[in-house]
XYZ file of C-alpha atoms in Angstrom:
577
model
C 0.000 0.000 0.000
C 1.531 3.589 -0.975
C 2.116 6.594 1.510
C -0.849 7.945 -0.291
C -3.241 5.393 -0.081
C -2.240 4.866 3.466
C -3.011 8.155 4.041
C -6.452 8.419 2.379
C -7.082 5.262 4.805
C -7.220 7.340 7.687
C -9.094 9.840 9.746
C -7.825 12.410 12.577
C -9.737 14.414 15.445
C -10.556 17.063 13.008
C -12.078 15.314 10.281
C -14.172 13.118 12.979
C -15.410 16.232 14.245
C -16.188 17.776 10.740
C -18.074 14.836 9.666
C -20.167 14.092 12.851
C -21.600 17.827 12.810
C -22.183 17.122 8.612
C -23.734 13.857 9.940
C -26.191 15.854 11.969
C -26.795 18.428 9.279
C -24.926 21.080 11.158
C -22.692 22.766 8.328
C -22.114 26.108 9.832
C -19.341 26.936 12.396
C -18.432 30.200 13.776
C -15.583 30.883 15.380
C -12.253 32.517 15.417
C -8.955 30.947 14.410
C -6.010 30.460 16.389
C -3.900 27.632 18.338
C -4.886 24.887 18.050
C -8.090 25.488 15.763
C -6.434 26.811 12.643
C -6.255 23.815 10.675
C -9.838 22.479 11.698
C -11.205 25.726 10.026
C -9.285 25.752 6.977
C -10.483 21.871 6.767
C -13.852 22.512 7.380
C -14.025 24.817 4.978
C -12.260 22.404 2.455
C -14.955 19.945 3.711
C -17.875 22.153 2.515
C -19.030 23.813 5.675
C -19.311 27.379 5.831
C -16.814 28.786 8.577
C -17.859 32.591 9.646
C -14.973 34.007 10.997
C -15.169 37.303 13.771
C -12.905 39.447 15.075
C -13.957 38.471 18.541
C -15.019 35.226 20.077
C -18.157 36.745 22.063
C -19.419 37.722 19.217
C -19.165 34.568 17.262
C -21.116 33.189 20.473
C -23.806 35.359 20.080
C -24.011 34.477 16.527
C -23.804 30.611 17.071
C -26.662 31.159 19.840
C -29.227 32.800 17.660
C -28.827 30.857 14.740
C -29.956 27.796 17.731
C -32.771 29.453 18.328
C -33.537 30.276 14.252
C -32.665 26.782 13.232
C -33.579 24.735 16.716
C -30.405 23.374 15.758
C -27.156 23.814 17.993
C -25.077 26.741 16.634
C -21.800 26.172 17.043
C -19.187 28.541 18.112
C -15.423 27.639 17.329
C -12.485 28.958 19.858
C -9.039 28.850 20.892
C -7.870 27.881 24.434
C -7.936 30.211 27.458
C -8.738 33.748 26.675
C -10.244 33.017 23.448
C -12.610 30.234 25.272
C -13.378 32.771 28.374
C -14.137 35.403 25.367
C -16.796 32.760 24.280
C -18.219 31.866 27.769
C -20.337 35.214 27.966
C -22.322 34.008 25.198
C -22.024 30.225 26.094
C -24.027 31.656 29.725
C -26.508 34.292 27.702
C -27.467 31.473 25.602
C -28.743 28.997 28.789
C -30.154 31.622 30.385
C -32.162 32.196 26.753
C -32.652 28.795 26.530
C -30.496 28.969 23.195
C -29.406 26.077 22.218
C -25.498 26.239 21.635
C -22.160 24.345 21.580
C -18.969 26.196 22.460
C -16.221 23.862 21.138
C -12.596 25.154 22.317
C -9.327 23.726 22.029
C -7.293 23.259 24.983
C -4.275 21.939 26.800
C -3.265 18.293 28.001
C -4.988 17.175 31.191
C -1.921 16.036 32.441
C -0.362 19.271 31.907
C -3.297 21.563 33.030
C -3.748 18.877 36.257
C -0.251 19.268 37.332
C -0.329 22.918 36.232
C 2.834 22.811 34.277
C 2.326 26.425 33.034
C 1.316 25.274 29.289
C 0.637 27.771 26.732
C -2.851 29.086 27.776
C -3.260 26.569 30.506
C -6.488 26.343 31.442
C -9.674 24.109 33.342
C -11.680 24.799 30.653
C -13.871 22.635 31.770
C -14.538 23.233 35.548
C -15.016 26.777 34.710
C -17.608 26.708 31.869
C -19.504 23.763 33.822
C -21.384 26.033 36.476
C -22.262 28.413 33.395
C -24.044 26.293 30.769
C -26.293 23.318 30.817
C -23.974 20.670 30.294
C -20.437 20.271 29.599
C -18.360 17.304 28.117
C -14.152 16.695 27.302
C -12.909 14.821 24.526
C -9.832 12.936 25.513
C -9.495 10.375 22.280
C -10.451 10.772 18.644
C -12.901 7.702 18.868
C -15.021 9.184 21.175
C -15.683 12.433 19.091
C -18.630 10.797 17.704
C -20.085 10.556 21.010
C -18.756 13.801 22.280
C -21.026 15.556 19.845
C -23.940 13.552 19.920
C -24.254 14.085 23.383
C -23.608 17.468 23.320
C -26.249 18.357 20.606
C -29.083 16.207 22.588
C -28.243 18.218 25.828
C -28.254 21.492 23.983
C -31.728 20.862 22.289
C -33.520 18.644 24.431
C -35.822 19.727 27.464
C -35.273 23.168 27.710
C -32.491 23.998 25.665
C -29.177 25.501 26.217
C -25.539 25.922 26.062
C -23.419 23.172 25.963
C -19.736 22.961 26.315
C -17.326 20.512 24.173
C -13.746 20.483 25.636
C -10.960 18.926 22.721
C -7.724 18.894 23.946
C -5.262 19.941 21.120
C -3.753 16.502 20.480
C -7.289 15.222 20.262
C -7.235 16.629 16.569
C -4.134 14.973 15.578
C -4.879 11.499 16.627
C -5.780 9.148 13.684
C -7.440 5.882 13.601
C -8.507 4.004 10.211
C -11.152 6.012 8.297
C -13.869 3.376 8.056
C -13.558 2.670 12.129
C -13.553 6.254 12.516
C -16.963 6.767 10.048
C -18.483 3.955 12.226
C -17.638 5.795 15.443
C -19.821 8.316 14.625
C -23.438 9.075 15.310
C -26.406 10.440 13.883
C -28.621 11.391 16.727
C -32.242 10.322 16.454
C -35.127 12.409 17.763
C -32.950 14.591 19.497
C -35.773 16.432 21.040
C -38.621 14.488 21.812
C -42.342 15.444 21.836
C -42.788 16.102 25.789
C -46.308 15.016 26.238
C -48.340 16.648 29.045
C -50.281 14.920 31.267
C -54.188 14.890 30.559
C -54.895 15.861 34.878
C -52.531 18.815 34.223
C -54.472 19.279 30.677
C -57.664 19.153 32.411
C -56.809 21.128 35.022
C -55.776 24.157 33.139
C -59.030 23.730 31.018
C -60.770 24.285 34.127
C -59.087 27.113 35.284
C -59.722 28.701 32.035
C -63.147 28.085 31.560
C -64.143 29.922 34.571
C -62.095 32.861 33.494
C -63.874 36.400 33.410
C -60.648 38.433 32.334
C -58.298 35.442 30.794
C -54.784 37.144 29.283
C -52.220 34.779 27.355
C -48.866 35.936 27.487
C -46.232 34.343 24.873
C -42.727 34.517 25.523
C -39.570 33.767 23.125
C -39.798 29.643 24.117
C -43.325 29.702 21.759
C -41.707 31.584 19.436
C -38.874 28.913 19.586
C -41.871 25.863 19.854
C -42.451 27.191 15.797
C -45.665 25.982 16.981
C -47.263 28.783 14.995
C -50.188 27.330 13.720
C -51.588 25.709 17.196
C -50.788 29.064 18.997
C -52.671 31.478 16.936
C -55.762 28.907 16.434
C -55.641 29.093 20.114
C -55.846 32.805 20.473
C -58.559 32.714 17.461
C -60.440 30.230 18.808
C -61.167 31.468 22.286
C -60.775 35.295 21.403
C -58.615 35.775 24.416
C -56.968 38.507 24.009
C -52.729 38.046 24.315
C -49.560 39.915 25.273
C -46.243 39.367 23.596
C -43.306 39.319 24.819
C -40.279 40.969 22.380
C -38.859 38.331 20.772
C -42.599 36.705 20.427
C -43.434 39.542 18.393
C -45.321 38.494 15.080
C -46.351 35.145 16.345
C -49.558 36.816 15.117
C -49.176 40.117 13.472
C -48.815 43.074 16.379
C -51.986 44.688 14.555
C -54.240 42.018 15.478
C -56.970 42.874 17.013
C -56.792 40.720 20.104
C -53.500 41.750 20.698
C -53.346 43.844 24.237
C -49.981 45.361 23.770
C -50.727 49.098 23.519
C -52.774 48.207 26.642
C -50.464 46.230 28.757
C -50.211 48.241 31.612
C -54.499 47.447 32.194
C -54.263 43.573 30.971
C -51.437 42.809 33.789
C -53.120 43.511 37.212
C -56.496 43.484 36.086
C -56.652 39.509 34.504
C -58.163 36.648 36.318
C -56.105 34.180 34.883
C -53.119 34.527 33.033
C -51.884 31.767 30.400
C -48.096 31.952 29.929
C -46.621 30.461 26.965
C -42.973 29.745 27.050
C -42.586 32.662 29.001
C -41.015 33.374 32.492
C -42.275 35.124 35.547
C -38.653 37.001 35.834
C -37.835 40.915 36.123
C -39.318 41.295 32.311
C -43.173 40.426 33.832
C -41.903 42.129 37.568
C -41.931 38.367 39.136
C -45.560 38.224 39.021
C -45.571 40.734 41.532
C -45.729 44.432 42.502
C -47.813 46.989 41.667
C -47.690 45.818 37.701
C -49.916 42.830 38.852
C -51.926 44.982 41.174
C -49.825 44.070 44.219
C -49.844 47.260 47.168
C -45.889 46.260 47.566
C -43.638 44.930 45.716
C -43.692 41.936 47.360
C -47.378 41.212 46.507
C -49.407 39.930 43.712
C -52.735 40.724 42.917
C -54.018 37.723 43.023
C -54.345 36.318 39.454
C -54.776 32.424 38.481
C -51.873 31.153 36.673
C -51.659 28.487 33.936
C -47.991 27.657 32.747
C -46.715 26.116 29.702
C -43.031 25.159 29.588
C -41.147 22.151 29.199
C -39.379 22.916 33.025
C -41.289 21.653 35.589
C -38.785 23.891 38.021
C -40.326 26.792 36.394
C -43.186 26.570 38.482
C -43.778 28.659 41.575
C -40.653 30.141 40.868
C -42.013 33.275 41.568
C -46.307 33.168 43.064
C -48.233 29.908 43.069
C -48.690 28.243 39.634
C -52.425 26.786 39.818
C -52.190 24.791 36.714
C -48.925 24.360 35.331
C -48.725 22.374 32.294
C -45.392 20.252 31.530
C -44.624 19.164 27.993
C -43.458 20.839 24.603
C -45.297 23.372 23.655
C -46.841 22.181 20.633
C -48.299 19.295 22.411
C -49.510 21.322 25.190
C -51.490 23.769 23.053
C -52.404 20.769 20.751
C -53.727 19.034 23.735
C -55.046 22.082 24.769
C -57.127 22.958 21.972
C -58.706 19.276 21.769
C -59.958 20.324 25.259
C -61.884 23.341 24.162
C -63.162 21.219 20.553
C -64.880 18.660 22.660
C -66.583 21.225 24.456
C -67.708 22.481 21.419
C -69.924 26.052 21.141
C -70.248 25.799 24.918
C -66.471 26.800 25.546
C -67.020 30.468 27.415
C -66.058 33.351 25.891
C -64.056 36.197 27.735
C -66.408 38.631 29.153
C -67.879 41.286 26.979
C -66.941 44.016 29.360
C -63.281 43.219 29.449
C -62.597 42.994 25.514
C -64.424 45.970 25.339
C -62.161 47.935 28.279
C -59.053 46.256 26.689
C -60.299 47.875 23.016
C -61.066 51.262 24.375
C -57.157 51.591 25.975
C -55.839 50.200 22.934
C -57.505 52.592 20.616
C -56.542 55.601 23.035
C -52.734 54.647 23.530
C -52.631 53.832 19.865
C -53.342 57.159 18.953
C -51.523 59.186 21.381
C -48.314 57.197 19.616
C -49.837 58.025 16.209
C -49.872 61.916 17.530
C -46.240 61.242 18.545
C -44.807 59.348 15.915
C -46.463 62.070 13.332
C -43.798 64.894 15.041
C -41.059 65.876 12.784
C -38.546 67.524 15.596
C -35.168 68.960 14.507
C -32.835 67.403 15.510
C -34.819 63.554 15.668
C -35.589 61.907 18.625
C -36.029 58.207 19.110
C -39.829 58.392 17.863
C -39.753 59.994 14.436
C -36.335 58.283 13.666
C -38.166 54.772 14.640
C -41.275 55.781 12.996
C -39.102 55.456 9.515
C -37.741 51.924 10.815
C -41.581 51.330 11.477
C -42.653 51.822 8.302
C -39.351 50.049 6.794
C -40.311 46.779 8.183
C -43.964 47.350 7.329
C -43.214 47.300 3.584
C -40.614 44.291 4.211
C -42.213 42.047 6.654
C -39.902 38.914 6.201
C -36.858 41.099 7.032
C -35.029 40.300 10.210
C -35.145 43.009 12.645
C -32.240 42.993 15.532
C -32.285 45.261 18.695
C -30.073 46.229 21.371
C -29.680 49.610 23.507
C -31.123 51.060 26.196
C -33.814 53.543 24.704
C -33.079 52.158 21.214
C -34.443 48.742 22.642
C -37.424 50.253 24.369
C -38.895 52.402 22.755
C -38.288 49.947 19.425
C -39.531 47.731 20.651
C -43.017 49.473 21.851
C -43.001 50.900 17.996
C -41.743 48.864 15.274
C -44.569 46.112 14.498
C -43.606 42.891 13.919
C -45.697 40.614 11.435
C -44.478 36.971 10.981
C -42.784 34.743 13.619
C -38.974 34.903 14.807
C -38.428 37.991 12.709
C -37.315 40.240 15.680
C -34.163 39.365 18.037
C -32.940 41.040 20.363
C -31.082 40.941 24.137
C -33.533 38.668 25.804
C -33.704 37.448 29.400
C -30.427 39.116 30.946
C -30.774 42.146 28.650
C -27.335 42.355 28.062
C -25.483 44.987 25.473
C -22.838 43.435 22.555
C -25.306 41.204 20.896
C -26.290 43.357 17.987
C -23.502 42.310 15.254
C -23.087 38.710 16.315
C -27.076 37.969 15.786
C -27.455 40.181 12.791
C -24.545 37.920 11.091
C -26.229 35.163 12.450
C -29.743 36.315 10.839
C -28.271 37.319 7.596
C -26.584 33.499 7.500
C -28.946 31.152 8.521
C -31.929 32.909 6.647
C -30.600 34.950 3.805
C -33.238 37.973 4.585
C -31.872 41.361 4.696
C -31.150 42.027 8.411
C -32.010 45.603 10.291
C -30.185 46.062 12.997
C -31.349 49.122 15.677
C -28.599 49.766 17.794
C -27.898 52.634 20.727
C -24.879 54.148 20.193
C -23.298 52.724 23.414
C -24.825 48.707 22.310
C -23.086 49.058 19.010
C -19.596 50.024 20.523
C -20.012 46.252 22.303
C -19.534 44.585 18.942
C -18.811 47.663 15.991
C -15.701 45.896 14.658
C -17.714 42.886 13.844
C -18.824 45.439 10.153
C -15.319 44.080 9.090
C -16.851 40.934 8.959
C -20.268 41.544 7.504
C -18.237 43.583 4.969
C -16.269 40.541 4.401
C -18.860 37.861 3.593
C -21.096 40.750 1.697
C -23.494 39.870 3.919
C -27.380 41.890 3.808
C -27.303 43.768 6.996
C -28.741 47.410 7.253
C -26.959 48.845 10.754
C -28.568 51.970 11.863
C -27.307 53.377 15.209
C -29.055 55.707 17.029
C -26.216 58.490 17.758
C -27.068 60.732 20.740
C -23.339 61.254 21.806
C -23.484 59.181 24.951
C -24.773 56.419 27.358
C -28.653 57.338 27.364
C -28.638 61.197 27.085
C -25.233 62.426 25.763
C -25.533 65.787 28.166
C -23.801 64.577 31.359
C -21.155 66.935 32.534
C -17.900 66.284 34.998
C -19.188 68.052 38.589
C -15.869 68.744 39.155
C -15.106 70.707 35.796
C -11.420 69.022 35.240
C -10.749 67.953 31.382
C -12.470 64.327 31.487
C -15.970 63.997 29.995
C -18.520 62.757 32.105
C -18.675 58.624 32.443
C -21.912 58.535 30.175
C -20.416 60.988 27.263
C -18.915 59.610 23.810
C -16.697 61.802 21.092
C -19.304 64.247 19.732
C -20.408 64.080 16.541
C -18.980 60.953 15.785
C -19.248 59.371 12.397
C -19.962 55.700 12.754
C -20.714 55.505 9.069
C -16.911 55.907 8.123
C -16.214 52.850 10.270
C -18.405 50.913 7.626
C -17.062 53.257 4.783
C -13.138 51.853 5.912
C -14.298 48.099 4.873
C -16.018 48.749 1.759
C -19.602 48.964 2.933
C -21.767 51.530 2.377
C -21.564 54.093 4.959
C -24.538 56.865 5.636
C -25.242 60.292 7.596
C -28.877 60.944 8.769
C -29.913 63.849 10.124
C -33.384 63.791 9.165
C -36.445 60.936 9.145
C -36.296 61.775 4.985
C -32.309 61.162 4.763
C -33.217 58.158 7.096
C -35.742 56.584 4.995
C -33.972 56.937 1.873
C -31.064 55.222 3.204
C -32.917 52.376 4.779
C -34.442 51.914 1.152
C -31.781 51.572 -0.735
C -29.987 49.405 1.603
C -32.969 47.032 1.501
C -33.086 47.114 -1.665
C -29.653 46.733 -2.315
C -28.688 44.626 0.337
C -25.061 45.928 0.363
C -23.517 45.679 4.066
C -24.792 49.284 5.230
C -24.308 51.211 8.439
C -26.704 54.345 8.678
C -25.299 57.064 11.436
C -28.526 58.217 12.549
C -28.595 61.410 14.557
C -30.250 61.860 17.191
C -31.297 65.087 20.072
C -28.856 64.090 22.525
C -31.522 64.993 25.301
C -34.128 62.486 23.954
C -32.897 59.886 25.989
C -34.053 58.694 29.385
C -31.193 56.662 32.023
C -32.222 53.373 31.778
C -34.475 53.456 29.265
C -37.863 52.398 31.085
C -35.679 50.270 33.699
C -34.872 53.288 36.026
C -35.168 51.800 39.042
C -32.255 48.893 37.833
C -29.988 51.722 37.894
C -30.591 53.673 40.838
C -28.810 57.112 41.829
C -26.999 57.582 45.022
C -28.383 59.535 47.934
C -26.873 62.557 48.542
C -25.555 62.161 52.239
């Protein structure tokens, strides 16, 4: 037998790992490359996969994350040892506490070496560290067990509720060899990797109950039924008992934010004043104040006004985390609303309808708050505040309703998200649970990737500066993303001064005037000044149209803001003693 042929006869730790992702149907990586990951993306490249390279391992996290939750797939995010794996952790912990499912796959140094801390190059426990921050974590020691490695690390990513996962591969792992057919035979495609969670018909029954003897009934959907794609059972849910619902941001456009049972402009009534609250994939956390407070018409915060709750999530620990659960409802979601809507069929025309008094209360605040923003959003101010500049993204994504719409910021997140409608499911992305800032370029890449659509990203001026440098790379892979950053010279209001009057800026205040448009201009994109909702418009047009890498420096009053956004008391001020 020739070198050659000898050769051809075998397989290494990198192609093992190559073809058990292909073998799963996962051909997208991103990463960064480095020691000892260079080769394995030049090879999976060779190999057909598509290998999206950053300039910053968070932000190929973020990316890998959100194309989980686009795909229901584990993204996977590629990274060196050490710094470049802590660099990826941030995201690796965002995406559990999303319930993204993920797989951060670093290289890393010898056990023996790391154990007996030898001082190797980037020595680190990868693996004790990332363990208390995602949902599972696994090491690789020898090539034959790669196939393994990764199936188990895609089931514990996407099964239950889904997650990060960690996948340790020590960097002699991808230089072992064993004979290619043994090797193809080690591997394994994973079957069902996410089972139907079937709820049980008590629970079912229960929660039927509950909600049959409702007055004021609310659902609330959060980002897990946008995840569920369970689109069809959800809205024939809503439709079918006229209940009016509340979405959460990223379930925006399960059903169209103009539908008429939609209580959105009126959430500040539906919350305290319900009888029994339905949440879908949703979480009693700080985003719905714990269930408690004066938002649920609680006196203190401490207190909760009383509602009945019916959960659906695929956690049974997500229960009472915050007030009693009266019916909660374990399974997937598709099978709980499934099961949930055969319920209300075999009742037939004798299901109860919500009261008369409270669709009718619900319509009348909707119709006033809607036009108070119409009154608001029809202002043409000089210079533009967040309103009229978001009324022009408003109307953007009206004419292009598949586009992907990404948001991060303080304001820019708020008030977006309380004006841009969203009409078809798992269109809008944005920080999620923790609400943290440097997701913006990372999920637009991400969006652009794994669904072609042109991708608007809405970014605050202090969000973009998490993750700017990443328009190198959307410049570099051409890829359809519309930036537009809301530029008001600082960290919500850009009007801070230094009390003391010495030559630093205050802690809140950026360069004046800055052009963020050149930064896009340096790498070939196309690169835009907006000082008006008309120059706005134009430019959001044409990059739409276009879809040329764009980044659109929007101008803003620099007093428009408010600290915080509508989170003020997150971010309290200091007594003065």
């Amino acid at each position: 037998m020739t070198t050659e042929t000898q050769a051809q006869a075998l397989s290494d730790g990198a192609d093992l790992l190559i073809d058990a992702l292909k073998l799963n149907g996962i051909t997208n990586f991103y990463g960064l490359p480095g020691i000892p990951i260079t080769d394995l993306t030049r090879r999976a490249q060779a190999a057909g996969m598509r290998m999206i390279s950053f300039r910053h391992e968070q932000n190929a996290g973020n990316a890998a994350a959100i194309a989980g939750f686009l795909t229901q797939k584990p993204g996977i995010c590629l990274t060196v040892s050490a710094p470049g794996f802590l660099n990826g952790l941030t995201a690796l912990a965002n995406a559990t506490t999303n319930c993204f499912p993920m797989i951060l796959v670093s290289g890393s140094s010898e056990r023996e070496v790391v154990d007996l801390q030898q001082g190797d190059y980037e020595e680190m426990d990868q693996l004790a560290i990332a363990k208390p921050l995602c949902k599972a974590a696994f090491r690789v020691l020898h090539a034959e067990d790669i196939g393994v490695g990764v199936a188990r690390a895609i089931r514990a990513a996407v099964s239950g509720r889904p997650g990060g996962v960690y996948l340790d591969l020590p960097a002699k792992v991808f230089a072992q060899t064993m004979d290619a057919e043994t090797g193809r035979k080690s591997l394994i495609k994973v079957v069902d990797p996410a089972p139907r969670q079937i709820p049980a018909p008590d629970a079912v029954q229960r929660a039927l109950q509950l909600l049959a003897g409702a007055k004021r009934p609310l659902i609330i959907l959060g980002k897990g039924a946008a995840y569920a794609q369970a689109d069809t059972e959800i809205r024939t849910l809503i439709e079918k008992t006229k209940i009016p619902y509340l979405p959460m941001s990223m379930a925006k456009g399960l059903l169209p934010d103009t539908h008429e049972q939609s209580a959105a402009a009126a959430r500040s009534y539906v919350l305290p004043e319900a009888d029994v609250v339905v949440m879908i994939g949703a979480r009693l956390n700080w985003l719905l104040s714990h269930g408690k407070g004066k938002t649920w018409g609680g006196k203190d915060a401490k207190a909760w006004g009383g509602q009945k709750f019916i959960q659906i999530d695929i956690s049974p620990q997500e229960a009472d985390s915050n007030v009693p659960i009266d019916a909660p409802v374990v399974g997937d979601i598709g099978s709980c609303v499934s099961a949930l809507l055969n319920g209300i069929s075999a009742a037939g025309s004798g299901w109860p309808q919500p009261s008369a008094d409270w669709l009718g209360a619900i319509a009348d605040r909707k119709s006033k708050n809607i036009a108070k923003m119409a009154e608001t959003l029809a202002k043409n101010p000089v210079p533009m505040n967040f309103h009229s500049a978001l009324n022009v993204v408003r109307d953007i994504i009206k004419a292009n309703p598949d586009a992907m719409l990404v948001n991060e910021g303080a304001n820019a997140l708020d008030f977006t998200r309380s004006i841009v409608d969203m009409y078809k499911p798992r269109k809008r992305i944005d920080v999620g649970t923790w609400g943290v800032m440097g997701i913006g370029m990372g999920f637009a890449v991400a969006a652009a990737v794994e669904t072609g659509l042109p991708v608007i990203a809405v970014e605050g001026d202090s969000a973009f500066g998490f993750s700017g440098m990443e328009v190198e790379t959307i410049c570099r892979y051409n890829l359809p993303v519309c930036i537009v950053v809301f530029n008001n010279n600082g960290v919500y209001k850009g009007t801070d001064v230094n009390p003391t009057g010495g030559p630093d800026v205050a802690p809140t205040v950026f360069v004046k005037g800055a052009r963020y448009d050149k930064l896009m201009e340096a790498f070939g994109g196309v690169g835009v000044h907006a000082t008006t909702p008309a120059e706005l418009r134009k430019a959001m047009e044409e990059a739409v149209r276009s879809r040329k890498p764009t980044l659109i420096n929007a101008v803003i009053d620099e007093t428009a803001g408010t600290e915080s956004g509508r989170i003020t008391s997150l971010n309290p001020k200091s007594a003065k003693k």
